[in-house]
mmCIF file of C-alpha atoms in Angstrom:
data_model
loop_
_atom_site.group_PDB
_atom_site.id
_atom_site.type_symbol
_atom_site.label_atom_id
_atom_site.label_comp_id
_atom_site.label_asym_id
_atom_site.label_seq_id
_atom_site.Cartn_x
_atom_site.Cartn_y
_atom_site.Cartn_z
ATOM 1 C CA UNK A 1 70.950 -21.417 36.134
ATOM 2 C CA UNK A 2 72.290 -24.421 37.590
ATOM 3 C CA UNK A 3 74.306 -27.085 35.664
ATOM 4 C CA UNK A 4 72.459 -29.397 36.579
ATOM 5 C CA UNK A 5 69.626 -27.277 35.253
ATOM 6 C CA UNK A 6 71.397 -26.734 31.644
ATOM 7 C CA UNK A 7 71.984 -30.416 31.346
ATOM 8 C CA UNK A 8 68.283 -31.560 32.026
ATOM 9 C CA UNK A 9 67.476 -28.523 28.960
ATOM 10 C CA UNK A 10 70.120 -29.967 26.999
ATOM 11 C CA UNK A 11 68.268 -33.509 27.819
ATOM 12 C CA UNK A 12 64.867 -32.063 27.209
ATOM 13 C CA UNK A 13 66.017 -30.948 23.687
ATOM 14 C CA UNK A 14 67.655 -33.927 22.688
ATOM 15 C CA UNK A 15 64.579 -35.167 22.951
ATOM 16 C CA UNK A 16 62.778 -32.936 21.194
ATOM 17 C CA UNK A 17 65.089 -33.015 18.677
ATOM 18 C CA UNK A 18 64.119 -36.618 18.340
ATOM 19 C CA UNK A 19 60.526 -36.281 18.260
ATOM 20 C CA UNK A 20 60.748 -33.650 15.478
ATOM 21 C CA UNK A 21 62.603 -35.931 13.292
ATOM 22 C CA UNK A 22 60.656 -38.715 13.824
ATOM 23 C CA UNK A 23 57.351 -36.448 13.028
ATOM 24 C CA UNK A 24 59.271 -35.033 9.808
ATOM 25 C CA UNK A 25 60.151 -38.458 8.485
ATOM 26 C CA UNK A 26 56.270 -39.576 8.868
ATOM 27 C CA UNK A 27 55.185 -36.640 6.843
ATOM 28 C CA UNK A 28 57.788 -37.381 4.430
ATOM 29 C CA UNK A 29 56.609 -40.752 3.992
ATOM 30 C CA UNK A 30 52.687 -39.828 3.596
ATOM 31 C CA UNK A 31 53.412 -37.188 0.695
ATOM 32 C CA UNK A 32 55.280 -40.013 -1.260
ATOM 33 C CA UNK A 33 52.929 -42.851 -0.943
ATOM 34 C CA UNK A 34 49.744 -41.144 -1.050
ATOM 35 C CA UNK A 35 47.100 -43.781 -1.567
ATOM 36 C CA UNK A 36 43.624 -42.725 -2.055
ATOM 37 C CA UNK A 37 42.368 -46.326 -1.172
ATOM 38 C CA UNK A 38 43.945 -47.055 2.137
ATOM 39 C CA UNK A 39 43.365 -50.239 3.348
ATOM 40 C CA UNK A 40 41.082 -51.141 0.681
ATOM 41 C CA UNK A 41 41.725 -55.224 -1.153
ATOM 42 C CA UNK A 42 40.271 -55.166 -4.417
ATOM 43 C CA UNK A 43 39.590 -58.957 -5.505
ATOM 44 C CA UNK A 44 38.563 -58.378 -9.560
ATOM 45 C CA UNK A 45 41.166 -58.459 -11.980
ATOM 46 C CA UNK A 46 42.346 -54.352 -12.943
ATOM 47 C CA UNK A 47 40.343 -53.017 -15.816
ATOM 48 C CA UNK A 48 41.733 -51.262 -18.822
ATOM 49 C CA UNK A 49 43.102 -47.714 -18.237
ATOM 50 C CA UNK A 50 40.004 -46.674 -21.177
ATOM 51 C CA UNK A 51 37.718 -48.586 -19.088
ATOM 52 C CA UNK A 52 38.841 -46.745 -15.655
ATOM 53 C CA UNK A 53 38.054 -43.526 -17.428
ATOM 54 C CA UNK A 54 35.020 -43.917 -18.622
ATOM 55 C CA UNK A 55 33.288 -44.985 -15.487
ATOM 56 C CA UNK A 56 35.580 -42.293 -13.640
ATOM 57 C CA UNK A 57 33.421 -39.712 -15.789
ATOM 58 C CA UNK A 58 30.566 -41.684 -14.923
ATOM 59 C CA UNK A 59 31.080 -41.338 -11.178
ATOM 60 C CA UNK A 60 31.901 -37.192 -11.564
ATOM 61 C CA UNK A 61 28.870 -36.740 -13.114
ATOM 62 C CA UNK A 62 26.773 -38.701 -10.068
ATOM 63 C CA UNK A 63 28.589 -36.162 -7.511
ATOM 64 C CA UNK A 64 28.469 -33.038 -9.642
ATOM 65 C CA UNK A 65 24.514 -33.311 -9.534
#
């Protein structure tokens, strides 16, 4: 093999290198801010954590059926 060869590997890698962190650092970032309403605006006001639940139930017992 060539040096000029090893260096254009040695390139190649780098780069790879690069793309593999760059990858690992997006996947880091998705299983920290996992948001189960992406994109989503909600204009109301926030109801009550008591009032969340109960139509939470509400809505698992539409789906289970």
């Amino acid at each position: 093999m060539t040096q000029k060869q090893v260096t254009q590997l040695l390139v190649e890698l780098h780069e790879l290198n690069k793309t593999l962190k760059t990858i690992a650092s997006s996947l880091e970032r998705k299983e920290v801010s996992h948001d189960i309403f992406p994109g989503i605006a909600f204009k109301a006001a926030p109801v009550s954590k008591e009032e969340f639940v109960k139509h939470y139930g509400e809505y698992v017992k539409r789906c289970s059926n």
